[in-house]
Coordinates of C-alpha atoms in Angstrom, one line a residue:
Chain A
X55 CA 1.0 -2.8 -37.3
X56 CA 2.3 -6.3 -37.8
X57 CA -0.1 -9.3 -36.9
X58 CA 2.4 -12.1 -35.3
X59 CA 1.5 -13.4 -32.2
X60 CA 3.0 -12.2 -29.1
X61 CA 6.0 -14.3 -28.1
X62 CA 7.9 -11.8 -25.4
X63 CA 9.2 -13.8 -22.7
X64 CA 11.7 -11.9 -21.1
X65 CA 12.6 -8.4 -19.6
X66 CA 13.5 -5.9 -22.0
X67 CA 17.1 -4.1 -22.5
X68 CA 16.8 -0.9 -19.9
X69 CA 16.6 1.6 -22.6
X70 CA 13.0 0.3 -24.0
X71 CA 10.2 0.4 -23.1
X72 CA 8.8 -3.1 -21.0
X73 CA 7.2 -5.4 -22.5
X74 CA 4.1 -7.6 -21.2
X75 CA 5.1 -11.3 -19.9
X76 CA 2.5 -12.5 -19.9
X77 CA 1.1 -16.0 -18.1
X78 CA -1.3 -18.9 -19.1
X79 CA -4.5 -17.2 -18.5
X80 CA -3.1 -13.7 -19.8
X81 CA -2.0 -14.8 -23.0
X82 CA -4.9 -14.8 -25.5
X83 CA -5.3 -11.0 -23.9
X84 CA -1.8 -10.5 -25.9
X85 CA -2.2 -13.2 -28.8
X86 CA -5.6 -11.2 -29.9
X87 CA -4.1 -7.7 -29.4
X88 CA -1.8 -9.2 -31.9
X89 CA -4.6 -9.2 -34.2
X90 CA -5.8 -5.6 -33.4
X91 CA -8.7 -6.9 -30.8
X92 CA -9.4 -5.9 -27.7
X93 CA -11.0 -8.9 -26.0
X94 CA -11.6 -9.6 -22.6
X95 CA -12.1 -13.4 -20.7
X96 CA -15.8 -14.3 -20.1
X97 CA -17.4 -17.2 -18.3
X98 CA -18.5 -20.0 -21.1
X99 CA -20.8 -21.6 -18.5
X100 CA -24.2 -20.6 -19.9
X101 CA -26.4 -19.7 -17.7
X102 CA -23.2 -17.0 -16.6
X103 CA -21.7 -15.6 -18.8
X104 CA -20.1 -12.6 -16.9
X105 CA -16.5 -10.8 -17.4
X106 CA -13.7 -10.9 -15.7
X107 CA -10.6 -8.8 -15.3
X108 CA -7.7 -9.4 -14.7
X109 CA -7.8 -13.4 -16.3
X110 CA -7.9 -16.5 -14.1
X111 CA -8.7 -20.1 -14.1
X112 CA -12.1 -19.6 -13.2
X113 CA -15.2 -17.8 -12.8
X114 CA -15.5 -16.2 -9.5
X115 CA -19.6 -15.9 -9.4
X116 CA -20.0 -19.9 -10.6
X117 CA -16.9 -21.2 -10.3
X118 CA -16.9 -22.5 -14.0
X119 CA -13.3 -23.6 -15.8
X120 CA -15.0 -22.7 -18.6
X121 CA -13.8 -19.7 -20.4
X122 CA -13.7 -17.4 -24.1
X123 CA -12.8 -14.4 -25.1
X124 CA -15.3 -11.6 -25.8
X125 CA -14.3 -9.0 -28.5
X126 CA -15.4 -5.6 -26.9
X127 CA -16.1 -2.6 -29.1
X128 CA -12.7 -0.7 -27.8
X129 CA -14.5 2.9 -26.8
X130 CA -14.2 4.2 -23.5
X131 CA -13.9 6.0 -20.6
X132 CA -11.1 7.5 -18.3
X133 CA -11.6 6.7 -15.1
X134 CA -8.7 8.5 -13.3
X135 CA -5.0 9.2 -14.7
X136 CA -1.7 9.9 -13.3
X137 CA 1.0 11.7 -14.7
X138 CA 5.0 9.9 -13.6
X139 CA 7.8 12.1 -13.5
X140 CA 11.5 10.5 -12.6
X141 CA 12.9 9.1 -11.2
X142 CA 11.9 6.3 -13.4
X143 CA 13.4 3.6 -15.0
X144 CA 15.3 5.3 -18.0
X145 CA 13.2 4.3 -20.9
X146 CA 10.4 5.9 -19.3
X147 CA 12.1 8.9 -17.8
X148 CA 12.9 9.9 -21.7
X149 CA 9.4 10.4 -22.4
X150 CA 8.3 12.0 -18.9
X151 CA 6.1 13.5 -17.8
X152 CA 3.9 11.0 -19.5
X153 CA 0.5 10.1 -18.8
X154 CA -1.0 6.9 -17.5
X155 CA -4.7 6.3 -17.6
X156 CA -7.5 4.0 -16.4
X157 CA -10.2 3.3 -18.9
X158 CA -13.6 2.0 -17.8
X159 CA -15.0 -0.1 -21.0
X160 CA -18.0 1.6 -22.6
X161 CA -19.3 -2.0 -23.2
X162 CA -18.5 -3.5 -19.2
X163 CA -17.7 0.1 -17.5
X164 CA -16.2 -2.8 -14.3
X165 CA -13.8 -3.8 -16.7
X166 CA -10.7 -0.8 -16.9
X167 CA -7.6 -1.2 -18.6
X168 CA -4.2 0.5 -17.6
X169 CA -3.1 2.6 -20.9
X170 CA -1.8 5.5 -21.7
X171 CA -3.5 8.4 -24.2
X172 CA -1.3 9.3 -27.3
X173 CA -2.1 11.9 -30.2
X174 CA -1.6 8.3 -32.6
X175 CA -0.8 4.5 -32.1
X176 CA 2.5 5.2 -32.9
X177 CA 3.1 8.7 -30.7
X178 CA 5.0 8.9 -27.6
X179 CA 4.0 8.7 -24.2
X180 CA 4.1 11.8 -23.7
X181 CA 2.7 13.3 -26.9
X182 CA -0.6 14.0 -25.4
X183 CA -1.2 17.6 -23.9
X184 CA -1.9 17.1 -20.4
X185 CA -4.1 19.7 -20.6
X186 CA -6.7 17.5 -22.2
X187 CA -6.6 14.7 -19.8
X188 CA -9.9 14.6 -18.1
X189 CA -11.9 12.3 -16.4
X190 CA -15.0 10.9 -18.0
X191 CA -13.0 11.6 -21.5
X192 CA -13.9 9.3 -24.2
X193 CA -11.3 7.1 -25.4
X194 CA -10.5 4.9 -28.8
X195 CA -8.1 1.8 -28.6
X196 CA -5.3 1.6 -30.9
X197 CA -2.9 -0.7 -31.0
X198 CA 1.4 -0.3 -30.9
X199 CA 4.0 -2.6 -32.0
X200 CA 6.5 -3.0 -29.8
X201 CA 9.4 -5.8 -30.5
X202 CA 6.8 -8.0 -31.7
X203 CA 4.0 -7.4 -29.3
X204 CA 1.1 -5.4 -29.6
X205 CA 0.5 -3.0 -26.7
X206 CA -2.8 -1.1 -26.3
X207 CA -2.9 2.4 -26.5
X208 CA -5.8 4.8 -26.4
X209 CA -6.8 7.9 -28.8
X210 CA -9.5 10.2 -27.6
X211 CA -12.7 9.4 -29.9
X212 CA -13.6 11.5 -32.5
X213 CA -17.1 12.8 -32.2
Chain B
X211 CA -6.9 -20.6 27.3
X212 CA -8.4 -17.6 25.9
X213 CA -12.2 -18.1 23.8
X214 CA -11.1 -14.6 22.9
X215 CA -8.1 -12.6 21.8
X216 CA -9.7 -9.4 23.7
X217 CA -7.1 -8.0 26.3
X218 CA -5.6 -11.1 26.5
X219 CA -2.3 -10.4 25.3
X220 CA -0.1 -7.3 25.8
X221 CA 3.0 -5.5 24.4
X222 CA 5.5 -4.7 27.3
X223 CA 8.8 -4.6 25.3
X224 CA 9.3 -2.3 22.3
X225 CA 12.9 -1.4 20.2
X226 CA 14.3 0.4 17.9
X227 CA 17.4 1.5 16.2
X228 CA 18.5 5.1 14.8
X229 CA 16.8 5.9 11.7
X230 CA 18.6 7.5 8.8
X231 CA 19.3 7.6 5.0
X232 CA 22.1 5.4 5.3
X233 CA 23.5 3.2 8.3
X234 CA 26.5 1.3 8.2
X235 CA 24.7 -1.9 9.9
X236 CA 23.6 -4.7 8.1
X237 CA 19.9 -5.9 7.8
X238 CA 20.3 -8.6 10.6
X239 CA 22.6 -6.6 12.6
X240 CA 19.6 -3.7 12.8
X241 CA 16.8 -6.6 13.3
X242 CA 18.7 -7.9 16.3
X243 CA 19.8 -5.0 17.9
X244 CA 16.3 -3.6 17.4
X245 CA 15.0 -7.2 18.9
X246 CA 17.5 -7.2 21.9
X247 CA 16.5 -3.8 23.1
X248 CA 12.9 -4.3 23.1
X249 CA 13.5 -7.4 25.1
X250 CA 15.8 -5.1 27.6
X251 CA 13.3 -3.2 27.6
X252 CA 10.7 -5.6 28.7
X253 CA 13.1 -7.1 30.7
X254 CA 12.8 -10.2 29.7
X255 CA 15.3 -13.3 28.5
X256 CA 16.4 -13.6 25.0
X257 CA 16.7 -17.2 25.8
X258 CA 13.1 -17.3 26.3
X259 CA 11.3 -16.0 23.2
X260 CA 9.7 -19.1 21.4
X261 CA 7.8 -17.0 19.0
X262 CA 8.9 -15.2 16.1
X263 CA 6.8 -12.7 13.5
X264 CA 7.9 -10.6 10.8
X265 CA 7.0 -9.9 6.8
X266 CA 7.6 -11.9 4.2
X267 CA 9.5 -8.7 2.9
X268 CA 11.8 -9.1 5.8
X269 CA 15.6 -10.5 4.3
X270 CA 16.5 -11.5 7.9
X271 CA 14.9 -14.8 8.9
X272 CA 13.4 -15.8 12.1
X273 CA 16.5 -18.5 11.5
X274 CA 19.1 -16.1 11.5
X275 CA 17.5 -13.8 14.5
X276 CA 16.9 -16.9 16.6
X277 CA 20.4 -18.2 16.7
X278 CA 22.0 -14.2 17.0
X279 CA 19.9 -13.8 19.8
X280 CA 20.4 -16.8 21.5
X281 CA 16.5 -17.3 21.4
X282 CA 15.5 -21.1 23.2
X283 CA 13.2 -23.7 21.5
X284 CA 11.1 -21.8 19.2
X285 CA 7.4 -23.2 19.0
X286 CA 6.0 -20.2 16.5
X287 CA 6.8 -18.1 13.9
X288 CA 5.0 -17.0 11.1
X289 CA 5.4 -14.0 8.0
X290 CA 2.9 -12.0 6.4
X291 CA 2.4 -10.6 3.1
X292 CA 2.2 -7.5 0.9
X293 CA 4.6 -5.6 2.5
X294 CA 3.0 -2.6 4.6
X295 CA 0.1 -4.7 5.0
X296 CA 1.5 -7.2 6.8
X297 CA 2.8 -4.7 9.8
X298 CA 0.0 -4.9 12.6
X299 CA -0.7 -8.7 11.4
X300 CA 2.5 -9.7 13.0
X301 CA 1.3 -8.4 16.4
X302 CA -2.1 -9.9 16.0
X303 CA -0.2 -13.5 14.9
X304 CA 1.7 -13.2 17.8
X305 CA -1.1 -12.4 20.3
X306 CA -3.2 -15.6 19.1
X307 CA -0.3 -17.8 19.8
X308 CA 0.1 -16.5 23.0
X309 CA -3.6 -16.4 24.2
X310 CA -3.7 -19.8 22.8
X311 CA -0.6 -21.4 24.4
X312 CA 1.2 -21.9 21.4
X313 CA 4.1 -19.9 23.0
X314 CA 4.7 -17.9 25.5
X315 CA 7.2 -15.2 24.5
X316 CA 6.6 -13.3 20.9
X317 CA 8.9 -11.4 19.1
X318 CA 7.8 -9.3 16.0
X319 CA 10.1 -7.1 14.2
X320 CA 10.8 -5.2 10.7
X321 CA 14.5 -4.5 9.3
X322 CA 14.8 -2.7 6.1
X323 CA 17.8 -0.8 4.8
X324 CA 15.5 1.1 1.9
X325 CA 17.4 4.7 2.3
X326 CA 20.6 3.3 1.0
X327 CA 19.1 -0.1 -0.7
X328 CA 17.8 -0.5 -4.1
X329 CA 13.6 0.4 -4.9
X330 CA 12.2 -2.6 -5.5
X331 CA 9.8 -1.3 -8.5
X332 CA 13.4 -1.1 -10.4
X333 CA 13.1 -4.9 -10.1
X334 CA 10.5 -5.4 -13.1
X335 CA 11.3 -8.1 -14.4
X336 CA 9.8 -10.5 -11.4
X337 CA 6.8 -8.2 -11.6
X338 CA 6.1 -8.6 -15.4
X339 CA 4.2 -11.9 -15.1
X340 CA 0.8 -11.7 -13.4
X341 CA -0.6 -8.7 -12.4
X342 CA 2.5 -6.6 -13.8
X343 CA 1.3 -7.7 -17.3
X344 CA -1.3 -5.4 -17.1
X345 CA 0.6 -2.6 -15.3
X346 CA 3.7 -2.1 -15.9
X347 CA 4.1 -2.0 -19.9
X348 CA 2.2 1.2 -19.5
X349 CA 4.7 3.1 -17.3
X350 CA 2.8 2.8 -14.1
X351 CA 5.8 1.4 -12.5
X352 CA 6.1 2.6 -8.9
X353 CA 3.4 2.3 -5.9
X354 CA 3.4 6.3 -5.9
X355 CA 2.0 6.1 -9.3
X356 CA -0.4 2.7 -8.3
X357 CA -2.0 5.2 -5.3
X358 CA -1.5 8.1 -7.5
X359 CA -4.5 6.6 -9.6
X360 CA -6.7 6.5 -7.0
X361 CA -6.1 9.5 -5.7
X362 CA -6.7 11.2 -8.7
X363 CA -10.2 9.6 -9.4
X364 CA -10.8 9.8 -5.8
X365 CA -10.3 13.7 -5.6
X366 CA -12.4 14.1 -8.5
X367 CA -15.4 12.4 -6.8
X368 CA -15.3 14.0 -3.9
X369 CA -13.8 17.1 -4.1
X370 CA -10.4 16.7 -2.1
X371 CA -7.7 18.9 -3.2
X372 CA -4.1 19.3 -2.4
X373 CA -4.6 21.1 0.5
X374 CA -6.4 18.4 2.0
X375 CA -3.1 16.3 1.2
X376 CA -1.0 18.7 2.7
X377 CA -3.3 18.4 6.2
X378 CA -1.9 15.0 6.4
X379 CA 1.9 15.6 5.4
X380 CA 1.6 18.8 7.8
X381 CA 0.4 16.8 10.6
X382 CA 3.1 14.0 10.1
X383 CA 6.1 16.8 10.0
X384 CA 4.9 18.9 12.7
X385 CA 5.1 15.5 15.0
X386 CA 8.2 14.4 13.8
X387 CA 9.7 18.5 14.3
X388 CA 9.3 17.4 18.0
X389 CA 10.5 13.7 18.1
X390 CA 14.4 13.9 17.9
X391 CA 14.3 10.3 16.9
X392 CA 12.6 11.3 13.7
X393 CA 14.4 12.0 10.0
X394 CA 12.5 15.1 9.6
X395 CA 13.1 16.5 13.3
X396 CA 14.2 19.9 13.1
X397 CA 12.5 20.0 9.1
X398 CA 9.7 22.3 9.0
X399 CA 7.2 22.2 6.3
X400 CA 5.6 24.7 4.9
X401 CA 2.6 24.7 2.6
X402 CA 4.6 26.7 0.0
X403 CA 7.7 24.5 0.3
X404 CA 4.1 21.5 -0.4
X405 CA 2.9 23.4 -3.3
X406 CA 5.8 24.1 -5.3
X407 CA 7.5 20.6 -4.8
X408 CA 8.3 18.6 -7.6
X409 CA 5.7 15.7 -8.7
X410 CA 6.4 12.5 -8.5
X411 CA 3.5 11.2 -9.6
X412 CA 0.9 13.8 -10.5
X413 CA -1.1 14.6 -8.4
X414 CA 1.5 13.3 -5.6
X415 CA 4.6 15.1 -5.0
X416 CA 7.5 14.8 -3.1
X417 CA 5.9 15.5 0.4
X418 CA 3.2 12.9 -0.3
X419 CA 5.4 10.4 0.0
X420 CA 7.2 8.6 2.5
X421 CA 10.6 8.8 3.4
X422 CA 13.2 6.0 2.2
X423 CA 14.9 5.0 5.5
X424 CA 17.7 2.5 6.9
X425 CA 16.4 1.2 10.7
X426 CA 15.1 -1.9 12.4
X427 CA 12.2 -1.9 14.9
X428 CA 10.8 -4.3 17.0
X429 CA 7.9 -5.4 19.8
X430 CA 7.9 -8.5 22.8
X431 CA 4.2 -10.0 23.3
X432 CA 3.4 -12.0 26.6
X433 CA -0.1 -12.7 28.0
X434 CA -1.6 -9.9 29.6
X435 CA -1.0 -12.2 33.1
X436 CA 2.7 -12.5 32.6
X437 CA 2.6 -8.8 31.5
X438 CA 1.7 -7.6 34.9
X439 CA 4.7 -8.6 36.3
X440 CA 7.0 -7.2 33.3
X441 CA 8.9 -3.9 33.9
X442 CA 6.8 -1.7 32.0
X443 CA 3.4 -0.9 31.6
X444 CA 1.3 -3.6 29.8
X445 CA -0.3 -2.0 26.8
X446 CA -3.1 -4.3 25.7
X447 CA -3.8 -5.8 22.5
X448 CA -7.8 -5.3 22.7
X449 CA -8.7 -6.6 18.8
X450 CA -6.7 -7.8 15.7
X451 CA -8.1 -8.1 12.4
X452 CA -7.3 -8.7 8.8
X453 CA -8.1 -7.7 5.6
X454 CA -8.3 -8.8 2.0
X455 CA -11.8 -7.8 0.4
X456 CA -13.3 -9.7 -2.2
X457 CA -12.1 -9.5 -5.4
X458 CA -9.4 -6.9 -4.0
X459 CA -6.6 -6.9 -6.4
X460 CA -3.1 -5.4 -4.4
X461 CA -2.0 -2.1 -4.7
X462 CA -3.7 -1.8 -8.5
X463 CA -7.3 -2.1 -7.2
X464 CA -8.7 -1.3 -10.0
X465 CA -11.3 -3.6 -10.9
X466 CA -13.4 -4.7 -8.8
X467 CA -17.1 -2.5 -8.5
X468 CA -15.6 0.0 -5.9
X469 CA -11.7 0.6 -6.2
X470 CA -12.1 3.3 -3.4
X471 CA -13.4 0.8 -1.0
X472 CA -10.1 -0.7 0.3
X473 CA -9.0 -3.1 2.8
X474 CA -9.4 -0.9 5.3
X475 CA -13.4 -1.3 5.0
X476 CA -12.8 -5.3 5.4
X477 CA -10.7 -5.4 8.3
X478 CA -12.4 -2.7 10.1
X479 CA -15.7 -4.3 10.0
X480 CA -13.9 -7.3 12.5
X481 CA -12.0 -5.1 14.5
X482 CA -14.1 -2.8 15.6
X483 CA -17.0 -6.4 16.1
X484 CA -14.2 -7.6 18.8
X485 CA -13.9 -4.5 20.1
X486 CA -15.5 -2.7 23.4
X487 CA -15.6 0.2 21.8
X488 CA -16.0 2.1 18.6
X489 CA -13.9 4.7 16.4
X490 CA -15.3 7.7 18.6
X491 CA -13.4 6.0 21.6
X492 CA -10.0 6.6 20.2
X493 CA -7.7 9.0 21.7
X494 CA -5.2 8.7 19.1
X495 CA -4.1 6.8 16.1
X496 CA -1.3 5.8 13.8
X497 CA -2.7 5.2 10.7
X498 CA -0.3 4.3 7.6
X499 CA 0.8 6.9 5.5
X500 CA 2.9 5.2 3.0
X501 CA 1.2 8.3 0.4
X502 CA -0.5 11.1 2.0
X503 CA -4.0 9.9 0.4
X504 CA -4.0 6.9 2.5
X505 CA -5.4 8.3 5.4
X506 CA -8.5 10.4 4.0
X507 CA -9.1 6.6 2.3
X508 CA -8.0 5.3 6.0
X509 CA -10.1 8.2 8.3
X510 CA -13.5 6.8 5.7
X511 CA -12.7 2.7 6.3
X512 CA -12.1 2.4 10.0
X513 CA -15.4 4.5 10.5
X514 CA -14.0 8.2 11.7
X515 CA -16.3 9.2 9.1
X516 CA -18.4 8.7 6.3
X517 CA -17.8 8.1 2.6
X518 CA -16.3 10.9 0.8
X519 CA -15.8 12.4 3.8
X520 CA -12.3 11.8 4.7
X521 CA -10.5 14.7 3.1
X522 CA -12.8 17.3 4.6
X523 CA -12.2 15.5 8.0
X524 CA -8.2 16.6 7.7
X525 CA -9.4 20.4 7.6
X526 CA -9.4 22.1 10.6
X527 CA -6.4 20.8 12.6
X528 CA -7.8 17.6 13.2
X529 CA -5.0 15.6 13.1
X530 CA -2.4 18.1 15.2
X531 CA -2.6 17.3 18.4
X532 CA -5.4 19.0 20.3
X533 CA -7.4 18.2 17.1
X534 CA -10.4 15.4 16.7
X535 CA -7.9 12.5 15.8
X536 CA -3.9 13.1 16.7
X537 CA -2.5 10.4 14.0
X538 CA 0.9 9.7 13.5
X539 CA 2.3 10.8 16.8
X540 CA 5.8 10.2 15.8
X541 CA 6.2 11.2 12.4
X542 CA 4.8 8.3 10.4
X543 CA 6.2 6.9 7.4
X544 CA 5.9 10.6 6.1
X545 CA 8.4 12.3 9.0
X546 CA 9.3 9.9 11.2
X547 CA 11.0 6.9 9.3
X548 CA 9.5 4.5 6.7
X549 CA 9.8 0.9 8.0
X550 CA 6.6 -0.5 6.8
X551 CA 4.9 0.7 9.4
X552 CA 6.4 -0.8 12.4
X553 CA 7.3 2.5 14.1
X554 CA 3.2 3.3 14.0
X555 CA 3.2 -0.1 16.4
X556 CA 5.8 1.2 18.8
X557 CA 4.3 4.7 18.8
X558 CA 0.7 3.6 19.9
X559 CA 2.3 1.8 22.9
X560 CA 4.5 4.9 23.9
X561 CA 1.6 6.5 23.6
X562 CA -0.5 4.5 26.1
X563 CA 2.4 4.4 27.9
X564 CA 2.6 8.4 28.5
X565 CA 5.4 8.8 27.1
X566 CA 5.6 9.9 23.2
X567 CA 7.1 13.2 22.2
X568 CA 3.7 14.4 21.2
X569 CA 1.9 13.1 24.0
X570 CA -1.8 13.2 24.1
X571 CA -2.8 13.8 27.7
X572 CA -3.9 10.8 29.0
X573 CA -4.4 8.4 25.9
X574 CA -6.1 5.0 26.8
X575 CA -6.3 3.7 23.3
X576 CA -4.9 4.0 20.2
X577 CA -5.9 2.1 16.6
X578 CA -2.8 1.2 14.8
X579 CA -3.3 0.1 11.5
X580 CA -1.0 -1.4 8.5
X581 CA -0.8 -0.4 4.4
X582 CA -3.8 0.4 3.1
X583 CA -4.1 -0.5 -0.5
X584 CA -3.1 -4.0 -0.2
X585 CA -4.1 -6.8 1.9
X586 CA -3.7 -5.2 5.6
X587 CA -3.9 -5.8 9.2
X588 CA -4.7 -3.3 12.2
X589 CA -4.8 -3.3 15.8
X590 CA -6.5 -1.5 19.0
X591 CA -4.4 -0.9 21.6
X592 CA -5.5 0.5 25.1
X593 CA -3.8 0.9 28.1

C-alpha cells in the first residue's frame, strides 16, 4: 500500500472503479486513509468532544468550528449489507454480484461506514462468499490502493 | 385570509397524459398537455393560473409552462427538493398561497421521460463530492441499492421476509390489472413469477421496484370557496406537512441513532396535529412505493401501526381492496407508472371523487404521501 496523499479530483475512466472526490471537510477522512488510519471528525470544543459522521463545518450538539480527527481502532460490526447485481455501471457489473456493507464502529457503534467485505485488501468485490455475510459479523479495516487513493475495505476479524 | 390551511383549499382539476416506456413527446410538451387538461378539467382559464409548483427535478420550468400555456401574471411559484419527496409538498405550497392570497389559481405538475431517458445514478460524477464520497466508491451506486440497505437490516430486526414485500408489489399489480391507464394493466403477478425474479439489489428484486416510465401529470388548486363553484367535486386539502428529521441524511440514512426512523415519523407528527382526524380515519391511501419496503417503513411512520409492525400489517390482504388499508389504488409507482409520485396525488382525488378503477365504496379521505427515505411531504385529502 503506498502512503501519498489522496489527490483524486475527478471522475474515473468507465471501466474502473470510482474514486472518492472528496470536499473540504471530507478530505483528511481520505488524506489519513492515505496513511492506513481510519479516523473520524470530532468536536475540539472541550467540554464536547463528540463524533460526527458524515464531516461538516461544525458540531451539531454545541455548534463549535472547532474540529480533529480521532483515530478509531478499525474493528466492527455489520450493520446490514446489500448485494448489487447489473445493471450497473460497467466497472462494477464485472465484479457483480458483489457485496456492499454497513459497518457500525466497535469504538462509536453511531458512527457506520459504507464498505464492502473482501477475503484481502487487495481482493475483489466480489471475492467474499456471500454465504458468510451476516449481520452483527465482526469486521477488520484494511486499506486498498486505488489510482493513488486509499479506499477502505473490510476483512472479517480473526478471533 | 385563512389562520389555518385546514379545508381551506381544494383540488378540482386533475391531468394526465398516457404512460408508457417510451413516448414520442417531449418533456414540456407532456407537462403542458398534462397541465391543460387538468385545467379543462376543472374548467377553468389557462389565462388565469398565477401560481405554479413543481420539483426541482422537473427540466420544464414554470417559465417555459407559463408562456405555453398562455398562463396571466404569475404571482407564485415555488420547487421542491429530493426528488420523490418533493411530490405532495407542491400541493401543500400551493394551498398556502392560496389560503393566504398570494394567488388565486395553482398549478402543480411533474413531467419525466425516465422509461426512455437516461438513470440518473449513471451520472456519478456530480454525485462524487459530498455525500457520494462516502457512497459511491463502494458500489452502492443506485437508490435500489441505498433502500436495499435498510431493508436488509430492517428485515433482520423485525422479522419481515419477502413475502411480506410481495404483499405490497401484489397489492400495487392487482390495482393496476384493473386501471387500463396503468403500465402493468392486463400483467398479472404471481408470487412465483416474485420469487424467482432476478435481484437487483439483494434482497430487492425486479418487482420491488418501480417501473421506469415516460408521462406528465398534473393538479389545479383554488380555495375551497371558489372550488364550489368549479365543475367538479372539490376534494379538500385538510393538512400538509413536511419532513426532514434531525440529522436525517437523504436516501443514505445511515447515521444518525435510528436509520429506520424516516421522514415519514417527522412529517406525520404535523399532519396528523392539523388534522380532524387520525390514521384510523382513513379510508384509503396512496403511499409511495418507489421500493416495495417503503411502505411497511411508511404503514410504521404515519401511525397505521406500531414499530416493527409494518410488515406483519401487509399480511392478510390488507392492502387489496376490502382489506384494512386499500393503498395505491391505481397502481403506484410499482404498477401504475413512476412519476415521482404525482399519480398517488391524482389518485386520492379520483378517489374522493368516486370514481377510481378500484373504487373504495364511499371514500371520504385519503392520505397521500411523497418518497419516503428523503426529505418528504404528505397530504390528507377528504371529500
Amino acid at each position: 500500500m503506498t502512503m501519498q496523499t489522496t489527490t483524486a479530483t475527478t471522475d474515473t475512466a468507465p471501466d474502473e472503479l470510482l474514486l472518492p472526490v472528496p470536499d473540504g471537510d471530507g478530505a483528511p477522512f481520505w488524506e489519513y486513509a492515505a496513511q492506513g488510519e481510519l479516523r473520524v471528525q470530532a468536536c475540539a470544543a472541550p467540554t464536547c468532544g463528540k463524533l460526527r459522521f458524515p464531516p461538516r463545518p461544525c458540531c451539531p450538539h454545541c455548534r463549535s468550528f472547532d474540529s480533529e480527527w480521532r483515530l478509531m481502532s478499525g474493528r466492527g460490526r455489520i450493520w446490514s449489507y446489500v448485494q448489487p447485481h447489473p445493471p450497473l455501471l460497467p466497472a462494477y457489473a464485472a465484479q457483480a454480484p458483489y457485496n456492499v456493507i454497513l459497518v457500525e464502529l466497535a469504538d462509536a457503534p453511531q458512527i457506520r461506514l459504507v464498505g464492502n467485505l473482501v477475503t484481502s485488501a487487495d481482493a475483489p468485490l466480489d471475492s467474499m462468499d456471500p454465504a458468510r455475510l451476516r449481520i452483527g459479523a465482526r469486521v477488520q479495516v484494511v486499506f486498498t490502493e486505488m489510482g493513488g487513493t486509499a479506499v477502505p475495505r473490510w476483512v472479517l476479524e480473526k478471533s | 385570509m385563512a389562520a389555518t390551511l385546514k379545508d381551506a383549499t381544494a383540488i378540482v382539476g386533475i391531468g394526465q397524459t398516457a404512460f408508457a416506456k417510451q413516448l414520442p413527446q417531449s418533456e414540456k410538451e407532456l407537462a403542458c398537455r398534462a397541465i391543460l387538461a387538468a385545467l379543462e378539467d376543472a374548467g377553468i382559464d389557462p389565462s388565469e393560473v398565477d401560481a405554479f409548483s413543481s420539483y426541482t427535478m422537473e427540466e420544464t420550468d414554470e417559465v417555459e409552462v407559463a408562456k405555453a400555456i398562455g398562463a396571466g401574471d404569475v404571482t407564485f411559484f415555488s420547487k421542491i427538493g429530493y426528488g420523490g419527496g418533493g411530490s405532495c409538498a407542491t400541493v401543500g405550497h400551493l394551498a398556502a398561497a392560496v389560503a393566504t392570497g398570494q394567488a388565486s389559481v395553482g398549478v402543480a405538475w411533474r413531467s419525466r421521460k425516465r422509461g426512455s431517458g437516461p438513470r440518473p445514478w449513471k451520472n456519478t460524477a456530480v454525485q462524487l463530492p459530498t455525500p457520494g464520497q462516502w457512497t459511491r466508491p463502494f458500489g452502492l451506486l443506485r437508490p435500489a441499492d441505498e433502500i436495499g440497505m435498510l431493508a436488509r437490516r430492517y428485515m433482520h430486526e423485525y422479522g419481515a421476509t419477502r413475502d411480506h414485500l410481495f404483499n405490497v408489489a401484489m397489492a400495487c399489480r392487482n390495482r393496476a390489472n384493473e386501471n387500463p391507464a396503468a403500465m402493468m394493466y392486463e400483467r398479472p403477478l404471481t408470487r412465483e413469477m416474485y420469487m424467482t425474479a432476478r435481484m437487483i439489489s439483494d434482497p430487492l428484486c425486479l418487482f420491488d421496484n418501480c417501473l421506469e416510465t415516460d408521462g406528465a401529470l398534473a393538479c389545479v388548486i383554488v380555495s375551497a370557496e371558489r372550488a364550489r363553484d368549479c365543475r367538479q367535486k372539490p376534494v379538500y386539502v385538510h393538512s400538509v406537512a413536511q419532513g426532514l428529521p434531525s440529522q436525517h441524511h437523504g436516501m443514505v440514512n445511515y447515521w444518525n441513532d435510528d436509520p429506520l426512523s424516516g421522514p415519514a415519523w417527522t412529517a406525520a407528527r404535523h399532519l396528523w396535529k392539523q388534522a380532524d382526524f387520525g390514521p384510523q380515519d382513513v379510508d384509503v391511501a396512496q403511499i409511495y412505493d418507489a421500493f416495495t419496503p417503503l411502505i411497511p417503513l411508511s404503514l410504521e411512520g404515519y401511525g397505521f401501526c406500531g414499530r416493527g409492525e409494518g410488515a406483519s400489517f401487509t399480511e392478510g390482504g390488507a392492502l387489496e381492496i376490502g382489506g384494512r388499508l386499500p393503498i395505491n389504488t391505481g397502481g403506484g409507482g410499482l404498477s401504475e407508472a413512476y412519476v415521482h409520485g404525482f399519480n398517488l396525488i391524482n389518485e386520492g382525488v379520483k378517489q374522493l371523487r368516486g370514481i377510481s378503477t378500484a373504487q373504495v365504496p364511499d371514500a371520504a379521505t385519503c392520505l397521500v404521501t411523497a418518497g419516503e427515505g428523503v426529505p418528504t411531504s404528505a397530504i390528507l385529502l377528504r371529500a
